[in-house]
The first five atom37 places (N, CA, C, CB, O) and aatype in JSON, in Angstrom:
{
  "aatype": [20, 20, 20, 20, 20, 20, 20, 20, 20, 20, 20, 20, 20, 20, 20, 20, 20, 20, 20, 20, 20, 20, 20, 20, 20, 20, 20, 20, 20, 20, 20, 20, 20, 20, 20, 20, 20, 20, 20, 20, 20, 20, 20, 20, 20, 20, 20, 20, 20, 20, 20, 20, 20, 20, 20, 20, 20, 20, 20, 20, 20, 20, 20, 20, 20, 20, 20, 20, 20, 20, 20, 20, 20, 20, 20, 20, 20, 20, 20, 20, 20, 20, 20, 20, 20, 20, 20, 20, 20, 20, 20, 20, 20, 20, 20, 20, 20, 20, 20, 20, 20, 20, 20, 20, 20, 20, 20],
  "atom_mask": [
    [1, 1, 1, 1, 1],
    [1, 1, 1, 1, 1],
    [1, 1, 1, 1, 1],
    [1, 1, 1, 1, 1],
    [1, 1, 1, 1, 1],
    [1, 1, 1, 1, 1],
    [1, 1, 1, 1, 1],
    [1, 1, 1, 1, 1],
    [1, 1, 1, 1, 1],
    [1, 1, 1, 1, 1],
    [1, 1, 1, 1, 1],
    [1, 1, 1, 1, 1],
    [1, 1, 1, 1, 1],
    [1, 1, 1, 1, 1],
    [1, 1, 1, 1, 1],
    [1, 1, 1, 1, 1],
    [1, 1, 1, 1, 1],
    [1, 1, 1, 1, 1],
    [1, 1, 1, 1, 1],
    [1, 1, 1, 1, 1],
    [1, 1, 1, 1, 1],
    [1, 1, 1, 1, 1],
    [1, 1, 1, 1, 1],
    [1, 1, 1, 1, 1],
    [1, 1, 1, 1, 1],
    [1, 1, 1, 1, 1],
    [1, 1, 1, 1, 1],
    [1, 1, 1, 1, 1],
    [1, 1, 1, 1, 1],
    [1, 1, 1, 1, 1],
    [1, 1, 1, 1, 1],
    [1, 1, 1, 1, 1],
    [1, 1, 1, 1, 1],
    [1, 1, 1, 1, 1],
    [1, 1, 1, 1, 1],
    [1, 1, 1, 1, 1],
    [1, 1, 1, 1, 1],
    [1, 1, 1, 1, 1],
    [1, 1, 1, 1, 1],
    [1, 1, 1, 1, 1],
    [1, 1, 1, 1, 1],
    [1, 1, 1, 1, 1],
    [1, 1, 1, 1, 1],
    [1, 1, 1, 1, 1],
    [1, 1, 1, 1, 1],
    [1, 1, 1, 1, 1],
    [1, 1, 1, 1, 1],
    [1, 1, 1, 1, 1],
    [1, 1, 1, 1, 1],
    [1, 1, 1, 1, 1],
    [1, 1, 1, 1, 1],
    [1, 1, 1, 1, 1],
    [1, 1, 1, 1, 1],
    [1, 1, 1, 1, 1],
    [1, 1, 1, 1, 1],
    [1, 1, 1, 1, 1],
    [1, 1, 1, 1, 1],
    [1, 1, 1, 1, 1],
    [1, 1, 1, 1, 1],
    [1, 1, 1, 1, 1],
    [1, 1, 1, 1, 1],
    [1, 1, 1, 1, 1],
    [1, 1, 1, 1, 1],
    [1, 1, 1, 1, 1],
    [1, 1, 1, 1, 1],
    [1, 1, 1, 1, 1],
    [1, 1, 1, 1, 1],
    [1, 1, 1, 1, 1],
    [1, 1, 1, 1, 1],
    [1, 1, 1, 1, 1],
    [1, 1, 1, 1, 1],
    [1, 1, 1, 1, 1],
    [1, 1, 1, 1, 1],
    [1, 1, 1, 1, 1],
    [1, 1, 1, 1, 1],
    [1, 1, 1, 1, 1],
    [1, 1, 1, 1, 1],
    [1, 1, 1, 1, 1],
    [1, 1, 1, 1, 1],
    [1, 1, 1, 1, 1],
    [1, 1, 1, 1, 1],
    [1, 1, 1, 1, 1],
    [1, 1, 1, 1, 1],
    [1, 1, 1, 1, 1],
    [1, 1, 1, 1, 1],
    [1, 1, 1, 1, 1],
    [1, 1, 1, 1, 1],
    [1, 1, 1, 1, 1],
    [1, 1, 1, 1, 1],
    [1, 1, 1, 1, 1],
    [1, 1, 1, 1, 1],
    [1, 1, 1, 1, 1],
    [1, 1, 1, 1, 1],
    [1, 1, 1, 1, 1],
    [1, 1, 1, 1, 1],
    [1, 1, 1, 1, 1],
    [1, 1, 1, 1, 1],
    [1, 1, 1, 1, 1],
    [1, 1, 1, 1, 1],
    [1, 1, 1, 1, 1],
    [1, 1, 1, 1, 1],
    [1, 1, 1, 1, 1],
    [1, 1, 1, 1, 1],
    [1, 1, 1, 1, 1],
    [1, 1, 1, 1, 1],
    [1, 1, 1, 1, 1],
    [1, 1, 1, 1, 1]
  ],
  "atom_positions": [
    [[-162.26, 119.38, 108.86], [-161.13, 120.22, 108.5], [-161.18, 121.55, 109.25], [-161.11, 120.47, 106.98], [-160.15, 122.1, 109.65]],
    [[-162.4, 122.07, 109.43], [-162.57, 123.33, 110.15], [-162.05, 123.22, 111.58], [-164.05, 123.75, 110.15], [-161.37, 124.13, 112.07]],
    [[-162.36, 122.12, 112.25], [-161.89, 121.91, 113.62], [-160.36, 121.85, 113.67], [-162.5, 120.62, 114.21], [-159.74, 122.41, 114.56]],
    [[-159.77, 121.15, 112.71], [-158.32, 121.05, 112.64], [-157.7, 122.43, 112.46], [-157.89, 120.12, 111.5], [-156.73, 122.77, 113.13]],
    [[-158.26, 123.22, 111.54], [-157.72, 124.55, 111.28], [-157.82, 125.44, 112.51], [-158.45, 125.2, 110.09], [-156.9, 126.19, 112.81]],
    [[-158.93, 125.36, 113.22], [-159.08, 126.15, 114.45], [-158.06, 125.73, 115.5], [-160.51, 126.0, 115.02], [-157.44, 126.58, 116.14]],
    [[-157.89, 124.41, 115.68], [-156.93, 123.91, 116.66], [-155.51, 124.3, 116.28], [-157.04, 122.37, 116.8], [-154.72, 124.71, 117.12]],
    [[-155.2, 124.18, 114.99], [-153.88, 124.55, 114.5], [-153.59, 126.02, 114.74], [-153.75, 124.22, 113.01], [-152.54, 126.38, 115.27]],
    [[-154.52, 126.88, 114.35], [-154.29, 128.32, 114.48], [-154.13, 128.71, 115.95], [-155.44, 129.11, 113.84], [-153.27, 129.52, 116.29]],
    [[-154.97, 128.16, 116.82], [-154.89, 128.47, 118.25], [-153.57, 127.98, 118.84], [-156.07, 127.85, 119.0], [-152.93, 128.68, 119.63]],
    [[-153.17, 126.77, 118.46], [-151.93, 126.21, 119.0], [-150.72, 127.03, 118.57], [-151.77, 124.75, 118.53], [-149.83, 127.31, 119.38]],
    [[-150.68, 127.42, 117.31], [-149.55, 128.21, 116.81], [-149.5, 129.56, 117.52], [-149.66, 128.4, 115.28], [-148.44, 129.98, 117.98]],
    [[-150.63, 130.23, 117.6], [-150.67, 131.55, 118.26], [-150.26, 131.44, 119.73], [-152.09, 132.16, 118.16], [-149.44, 132.22, 120.21]],
    [[-150.84, 130.48, 120.44], [-150.53, 130.33, 121.87], [-149.05, 130.02, 122.09], [-151.39, 129.22, 122.48], [-148.43, 130.6, 122.97]],
    [[-148.51, 129.12, 121.31], [-147.11, 128.73, 121.5], [-146.17, 129.88, 121.15], [-146.77, 127.49, 120.64], [-145.18, 130.11, 121.84]],
    [[-146.47, 130.6, 120.07], [-145.64, 131.75, 119.69], [-145.62, 132.78, 120.81], [-146.16, 132.39, 118.37], [-144.56, 133.31, 121.15]],
    [[-146.8, 133.07, 121.37], [-146.87, 134.04, 122.46], [-146.17, 133.52, 123.72], [-148.33, 134.38, 122.78], [-145.49, 134.27, 124.42]],
    [[-146.33, 132.23, 123.99], [-145.66, 131.62, 125.15], [-144.15, 131.78, 125.05], [-146.03, 130.13, 125.27], [-143.47, 132.0, 126.05]],
    [[-143.62, 131.67, 123.83], [-142.18, 131.78, 123.61], [-141.74, 133.24, 123.41], [-141.78, 130.95, 122.4], [-140.56, 133.5, 123.19]],
    [[-142.69, 134.17, 123.48], [-142.41, 135.6, 123.29], [-141.73, 135.87, 121.94], [-141.54, 136.13, 124.42], [-140.76, 136.63, 121.86]],
    [[-142.26, 135.25, 120.91], [-141.74, 135.45, 119.55], [-142.78, 136.26, 118.79], [-141.43, 134.08, 118.83], [-143.96, 135.92, 118.79]],
    [[-142.35, 137.32, 118.13], [-143.27, 138.12, 117.34], [-143.61, 137.38, 116.05], [-142.67, 139.51, 117.02], [-142.9, 136.46, 115.63]],
    [[-144.7, 137.8, 115.43], [-145.06, 137.22, 114.13], [-143.94, 137.49, 113.12], [-146.4, 137.79, 113.62], [-143.65, 136.65, 112.28]],
    [[-143.34, 138.66, 113.21], [-142.26, 139.03, 112.29], [-141.06, 138.1, 112.47], [-141.84, 140.49, 112.52], [-140.48, 137.63, 111.48]],
    [[-140.68, 137.84, 113.71], [-139.54, 136.97, 113.98], [-139.83, 135.54, 113.52], [-139.18, 136.98, 115.48], [-138.97, 134.9, 112.9]],
    [[-141.03, 135.04, 113.82], [-141.39, 133.69, 113.39], [-141.37, 133.59, 111.86], [-142.77, 133.29, 113.93], [-140.87, 132.62, 111.31]],
    [[-141.91, 134.61, 111.19], [-141.91, 134.63, 109.73], [-140.48, 134.58, 109.19], [-142.65, 135.88, 109.2], [-140.19, 133.88, 108.23]],
    [[-139.61, 135.34, 109.81], [-138.2, 135.35, 109.41], [-137.56, 133.97, 109.61], [-137.42, 136.42, 110.21], [-136.83, 133.5, 108.74]],
    [[-137.85, 133.33, 110.73], [-137.3, 131.99, 111.01], [-137.77, 130.97, 109.98], [-137.71, 131.53, 112.42], [-137.05, 130.03, 109.65]],
    [[-139.0, 131.17, 109.48], [-139.6, 130.2, 108.57], [-139.41, 130.54, 107.1], [-141.05, 130.07, 108.87], [-139.61, 129.69, 106.23]],
    [[-139.03, 131.78, 106.82], [-138.9, 132.2, 105.43], [-140.24, 132.49, 104.77], [-138.17, 131.15, 104.65], [-140.41, 132.27, 103.57]],
    [[-141.2, 132.99, 105.56], [-142.52, 133.38, 105.04], [-142.77, 134.83, 105.46], [-143.66, 132.42, 105.58], [-141.94, 135.43, 106.14]],
    [[-143.89, 135.38, 105.05], [-144.2, 136.76, 105.42], [-144.94, 136.81, 106.76], [-145.06, 137.43, 104.32], [-145.63, 135.86, 107.13]],
    [[-144.79, 137.91, 107.47], [-145.54, 138.07, 108.71], [-147.06, 138.01, 108.48], [-145.17, 139.39, 109.38], [-147.79, 137.51, 109.33]],
    [[-147.52, 138.51, 107.35], [-148.96, 138.47, 107.09], [-149.45, 137.04, 106.93], [-149.31, 139.29, 105.83], [-150.57, 136.72, 107.31]],
    [[-148.6, 136.15, 106.37], [-148.98, 134.75, 106.26], [-149.1, 134.12, 107.64], [-147.95, 133.98, 105.4], [-150.04, 133.37, 107.9]],
    [[-148.15, 134.42, 108.53], [-148.23, 133.9, 109.9], [-149.52, 134.36, 110.55], [-147.0, 134.36, 110.74], [-150.2, 133.58, 111.21]],
    [[-149.87, 135.63, 110.37], [-151.12, 136.16, 110.92], [-152.34, 135.46, 110.35], [-151.21, 137.64, 110.66], [-153.29, 135.16, 111.08]],
    [[-152.32, 135.19, 109.04], [-153.44, 134.49, 108.41], [-153.61, 133.09, 108.99], [-153.23, 134.42, 106.9], [-154.73, 132.65, 109.24]],
    [[-152.5, 132.4, 109.21], [-152.57, 131.05, 109.78], [-153.08, 131.13, 111.21], [-151.18, 130.36, 109.74], [-153.93, 130.33, 111.61]],
    [[-152.59, 132.09, 111.99], [-153.02, 132.23, 113.38], [-154.49, 132.61, 113.5], [-152.18, 133.28, 114.08], [-155.13, 132.28, 114.5]],
    [[-155.04, 133.27, 112.51], [-156.47, 133.63, 112.52], [-157.33, 132.55, 111.88], [-156.69, 134.97, 111.8], [-158.55, 132.67, 111.84]],
    [[-156.7, 131.5, 111.38], [-157.44, 130.41, 110.74], [-157.92, 130.76, 109.35], [-158.61, 130.04, 111.59], [-158.86, 130.14, 108.84]],
    [[-157.29, 131.74, 108.72], [-157.69, 132.18, 107.38], [-156.93, 131.45, 106.28], [-157.47, 133.67, 107.23], [-157.33, 131.48, 105.12]],
    [[-155.85, 130.8, 106.64], [-155.02, 130.12, 105.66], [-154.5, 128.81, 106.24], [-153.86, 131.02, 105.2], [-154.05, 128.77, 107.39]],
    [[-154.56, 127.77, 105.45], [-154.03, 126.47, 105.86], [-152.65, 126.29, 105.23], [-154.99, 125.3, 105.45], [-152.53, 126.3, 104.0]],
    [[-151.6, 126.13, 106.04], [-150.26, 126.0, 105.47], [-150.08, 124.66, 104.77], [-149.2, 126.17, 106.56], [-150.77, 123.69, 105.06]],
    [[-149.13, 124.64, 103.85], [-148.76, 123.37, 103.21], [-148.15, 122.45, 104.27], [-147.76, 123.6, 102.02], [-147.82, 122.9, 105.37]],
    [[-148.0, 121.2, 103.93], [-147.4, 120.25, 104.87], [-145.98, 120.7, 105.23], [-147.37, 118.82, 104.26], [-145.59, 120.64, 106.39]],
    [[-145.23, 121.13, 104.24], [-143.86, 121.6, 104.49], [-143.85, 122.78, 105.46], [-143.17, 121.99, 103.16], [-143.05, 122.82, 106.4]],
    [[-144.73, 123.74, 105.23], [-144.8, 124.92, 106.1], [-145.33, 124.55, 107.47], [-145.68, 126.0, 105.47], [-144.9, 125.11, 108.48]],
    [[-146.25, 123.63, 107.52], [-146.76, 123.16, 108.81], [-145.61, 122.61, 109.66], [-147.85, 122.07, 108.6], [-145.52, 122.9, 110.85]],
    [[-144.75, 121.82, 109.04], [-143.63, 121.28, 109.81], [-142.58, 122.34, 110.14], [-142.99, 120.14, 109.05], [-141.8, 122.16, 111.08]],
    [[-142.53, 123.43, 109.37], [-141.69, 124.57, 109.77], [-142.23, 125.19, 111.06], [-141.63, 125.63, 108.64], [-141.46, 125.54, 111.95]],
    [[-143.57, 125.33, 111.15], [-144.17, 125.81, 112.4], [-143.82, 124.88, 113.56], [-145.72, 125.94, 112.26], [-143.43, 125.33, 114.63]],
    [[-143.97, 123.59, 113.33], [-143.67, 122.58, 114.36], [-142.23, 122.72, 114.82], [-143.94, 121.15, 113.82], [-141.95, 122.73, 116.02]],
    [[-141.31, 122.83, 113.86], [-139.88, 122.92, 114.17], [-139.55, 124.22, 114.9], [-139.05, 122.82, 112.89], [-138.88, 124.2, 115.94]],
    [[-140.0, 125.34, 114.38], [-139.65, 126.64, 114.94], [-140.27, 126.88, 116.32], [-140.09, 127.74, 114.01], [-139.67, 127.54, 117.17]],
    [[-141.46, 126.34, 116.54], [-142.15, 126.56, 117.81], [-142.05, 125.37, 118.76], [-143.6, 126.88, 117.56], [-142.58, 125.4, 119.87]],
    [[-141.37, 124.32, 118.31], [-141.24, 123.11, 119.11], [-142.62, 122.59, 119.53], [-140.37, 123.37, 120.35], [-142.86, 122.28, 120.7]],
    [[-143.53, 122.52, 118.55], [-144.88, 122.04, 118.81], [-144.9, 120.52, 118.89], [-145.84, 122.52, 117.72], [-144.09, 119.84, 118.27]],
    [[-145.82, 120.01, 119.66], [-146.03, 118.57, 119.76], [-146.98, 118.14, 118.65], [-146.6, 118.18, 121.18], [-148.15, 118.52, 118.65]],
    [[-146.48, 117.35, 117.7], [-147.28, 116.91, 116.57], [-148.49, 116.11, 117.03], [-146.44, 116.08, 115.6], [-149.57, 116.24, 116.45]],
    [[-148.34, 115.3, 118.07], [-149.48, 114.54, 118.59], [-150.59, 115.47, 119.04], [-149.05, 113.64, 119.75], [-151.77, 115.19, 118.81]],
    [[-150.22, 116.57, 119.68], [-151.22, 117.53, 120.11], [-151.99, 118.08, 118.93], [-150.58, 118.65, 120.9], [-153.2, 118.28, 118.99]],
    [[-151.27, 118.33, 117.88], [-151.87, 118.91, 116.69], [-152.91, 117.98, 116.08], [-150.81, 119.24, 115.68], [-154.0, 118.42, 115.73]],
    [[-152.57, 116.72, 115.95], [-153.45, 115.8, 115.25], [-154.44, 115.09, 116.17], [-152.63, 114.79, 114.54], [-155.48, 114.62, 115.7]],
    [[-154.14, 114.99, 117.44], [-155.03, 114.27, 118.35], [-155.68, 115.16, 119.38], [-154.27, 113.19, 119.04], [-156.47, 114.69, 120.2]],
    [[-155.36, 116.44, 119.37], [-156.05, 117.37, 120.24], [-155.59, 117.35, 121.68], [-157.48, 117.1, 120.2], [-156.28, 117.89, 122.54]],
    [[-154.47, 116.76, 121.96], [-153.93, 116.74, 123.32], [-153.0, 117.93, 123.45], [-153.19, 115.39, 123.64], [-151.83, 117.86, 123.09]],
    [[-153.53, 119.02, 123.97], [-152.79, 120.27, 123.95], [-151.7, 120.33, 125.0], [-153.74, 121.41, 124.13], [-150.6, 120.79, 124.72]],
    [[-151.99, 119.89, 126.19], [-151.0, 119.98, 127.27], [-151.0, 118.67, 128.04], [-151.31, 121.18, 128.21], [-151.75, 118.5, 129.0]],
    [[-150.15, 117.74, 127.61], [-150.17, 116.41, 128.22], [-149.8, 116.45, 129.69], [-149.23, 115.49, 127.48], [-150.35, 115.67, 130.48]],
    [[-148.88, 117.33, 130.1], [-148.52, 117.4, 131.52], [-149.7, 117.88, 132.34], [-147.31, 118.32, 131.72], [-149.94, 117.4, 133.45]],
    [[-150.44, 118.83, 131.8], [-151.63, 119.31, 132.5], [-152.64, 118.18, 132.64], [-152.26, 120.52, 131.75], [-153.27, 118.03, 133.69]],
    [[-152.81, 117.39, 131.58], [-153.72, 116.25, 131.63], [-153.28, 115.24, 132.67], [-153.83, 115.59, 130.26], [-154.1, 114.72, 133.43]],
    [[-152.01, 114.95, 132.71], [-151.46, 113.99, 133.68], [-151.69, 114.49, 135.1], [-149.95, 113.75, 133.42], [-152.09, 113.73, 135.98]],
    [[-151.44, 115.77, 135.32], [-151.66, 116.35, 136.65], [-153.13, 116.25, 137.05], [-151.22, 117.83, 136.68], [-153.45, 115.94, 138.2]],
    [[-154.03, 116.51, 136.09], [-155.46, 116.42, 136.4], [-155.85, 115.0, 136.74], [-156.29, 116.93, 135.22], [-156.61, 114.77, 137.69]],
    [[-155.34, 114.03, 135.98], [-155.64, 112.62, 136.26], [-155.14, 112.24, 137.66], [-154.99, 111.71, 135.19], [-155.85, 111.57, 138.41]],
    [[-153.94, 112.66, 138.01], [-153.39, 112.36, 139.33], [-154.24, 112.98, 140.44], [-151.94, 112.86, 139.43], [-154.5, 112.34, 141.45]],
    [[-154.66, 114.22, 140.24], [-155.49, 114.88, 141.25], [-156.83, 114.17, 141.43], [-155.73, 116.35, 140.86], [-157.3, 113.98, 142.55]],
    [[-157.42, 113.77, 140.3], [-158.69, 113.05, 140.39], [-158.51, 111.68, 141.05], [-159.29, 112.87, 138.99], [-159.34, 111.26, 141.85]],
    [[-157.42, 111.01, 140.71], [-157.16, 109.68, 141.29], [-156.97, 109.76, 142.8], [-155.92, 109.05, 140.64], [-157.36, 108.84, 143.51]],
    [[-156.38, 110.83, 143.29], [-156.18, 110.98, 144.72], [-157.5, 111.1, 145.47], [-155.32, 112.2, 144.99], [-157.58, 110.81, 146.66]],
    [[-158.54, 111.54, 144.77], [-159.85, 111.72, 145.4], [-160.7, 110.45, 145.34], [-160.59, 112.87, 144.72], [-161.77, 110.39, 145.95]],
    [[-160.23, 109.43, 144.63], [-161.0, 108.19, 144.46], [-160.69, 107.19, 145.56], [-160.71, 107.56, 143.11], [-159.62, 107.21, 146.17]],
    [[-161.66, 106.31, 145.8], [-161.36, 105.2, 146.71], [-160.51, 104.18, 145.94], [-162.69, 104.55, 147.26], [-160.36, 104.27, 144.73]],
    [[-159.97, 103.21, 146.67], [-159.04, 102.25, 146.07], [-159.66, 101.47, 144.91], [-158.56, 101.28, 147.12], [-158.99, 101.21, 143.91]],
    [[-160.92, 101.1, 145.04], [-161.58, 100.32, 143.98], [-161.66, 101.1, 142.68], [-162.98, 99.91, 144.43], [-161.35, 100.58, 141.61]],
    [[-162.08, 102.35, 142.76], [-162.19, 103.18, 141.56], [-160.81, 103.44, 140.95], [-162.89, 104.51, 141.9], [-160.64, 103.42, 139.73]],
    [[-159.84, 103.69, 141.82], [-158.49, 103.96, 141.34], [-157.94, 102.75, 140.6], [-157.55, 104.34, 142.5], [-157.3, 102.9, 139.56]],
    [[-158.18, 101.56, 141.11], [-157.74, 100.33, 140.45], [-158.4, 100.17, 139.08], [-158.03, 99.11, 141.33], [-157.76, 99.76, 138.12]],
    [[-159.69, 100.49, 139.01], [-160.38, 100.42, 137.72], [-159.77, 101.38, 136.7], [-161.87, 100.74, 137.9], [-159.61, 101.03, 135.53]],
    [[-159.44, 102.57, 137.13], [-158.81, 103.55, 136.24], [-157.46, 103.04, 135.76], [-158.65, 104.92, 136.95], [-157.14, 103.13, 134.57]],
    [[-156.66, 102.51, 136.66], [-155.35, 101.98, 136.28], [-155.49, 100.85, 135.27], [-154.59, 101.49, 137.52], [-154.76, 100.8, 134.29]],
    [[-156.43, 99.95, 135.52], [-156.65, 98.84, 134.58], [-157.12, 99.33, 133.22], [-157.67, 97.85, 135.16], [-156.71, 98.81, 132.19]],
    [[-157.97, 100.33, 133.23], [-158.47, 100.91, 131.98], [-157.32, 101.53, 131.18], [-159.55, 101.96, 132.27], [-157.22, 101.31, 129.97]],
    [[-156.47, 102.28, 131.83], [-155.33, 102.91, 131.16], [-154.38, 101.84, 130.61], [-154.57, 103.85, 132.13], [-153.86, 101.98, 129.5]],
    [[-154.15, 100.78, 131.39], [-153.31, 99.7, 130.9], [-153.9, 99.06, 129.65], [-153.12, 98.65, 131.99], [-153.18, 98.75, 128.71]],
    [[-155.21, 98.87, 129.65], [-155.88, 98.3, 128.49], [-155.74, 99.2, 127.27], [-157.35, 98.08, 128.8], [-155.44, 98.72, 126.17]],
    [[-155.94, 100.49, 127.46], [-155.77, 101.43, 126.35], [-154.34, 101.38, 125.81], [-156.12, 102.85, 126.79], [-154.13, 101.42, 124.6]],
    [[-153.39, 101.3, 126.7], [-151.99, 101.22, 126.29], [-151.73, 99.95, 125.49], [-151.06, 101.28, 127.52], [-151.08, 100.0, 124.44]],
    [[-152.22, 98.82, 125.97], [-152.03, 97.54, 125.26], [-152.69, 97.55, 123.89], [-152.57, 96.38, 126.08], [-152.17, 96.97, 122.94]],
    [[-153.84, 98.2, 123.8], [-154.57, 98.27, 122.53], [-154.02, 99.37, 121.63], [-156.05, 98.49, 122.79], [-154.45, 99.52, 120.49]],
    [[-153.07, 100.13, 122.15], [-152.42, 101.22, 121.4], [-153.45, 102.25, 120.92], [-151.64, 100.66, 120.19], [-153.43, 102.69, 119.77]],
    [[-154.35, 102.6, 121.83], [-155.39, 103.59, 121.5], [-154.94, 104.97, 121.94], [-156.74, 103.22, 122.17], [-155.67, 105.94, 121.76]]
  ]
}
């Protein structure tokens, strides 16, 4: 639970800053107090499920990132592509087959 709370607080803070939204404005959008937003961003308070989805809605957060720890999927895809370009054909084929297997197994 501690890891989830840390990831949640960091994700909310980072996304709010990325969107240039103040804690006060986000609190107003969600119908909560600015101090509550600050508590969540510092990992001092765990929001209810309803409030969590208000954060998701207001900040356009990726729910998968929240629960599975994939913070920036485009960054991950770019890194995979860069690494694949450095591989020989045999290794690249193994990676492609592995990804296909993961996809088929829905992992």
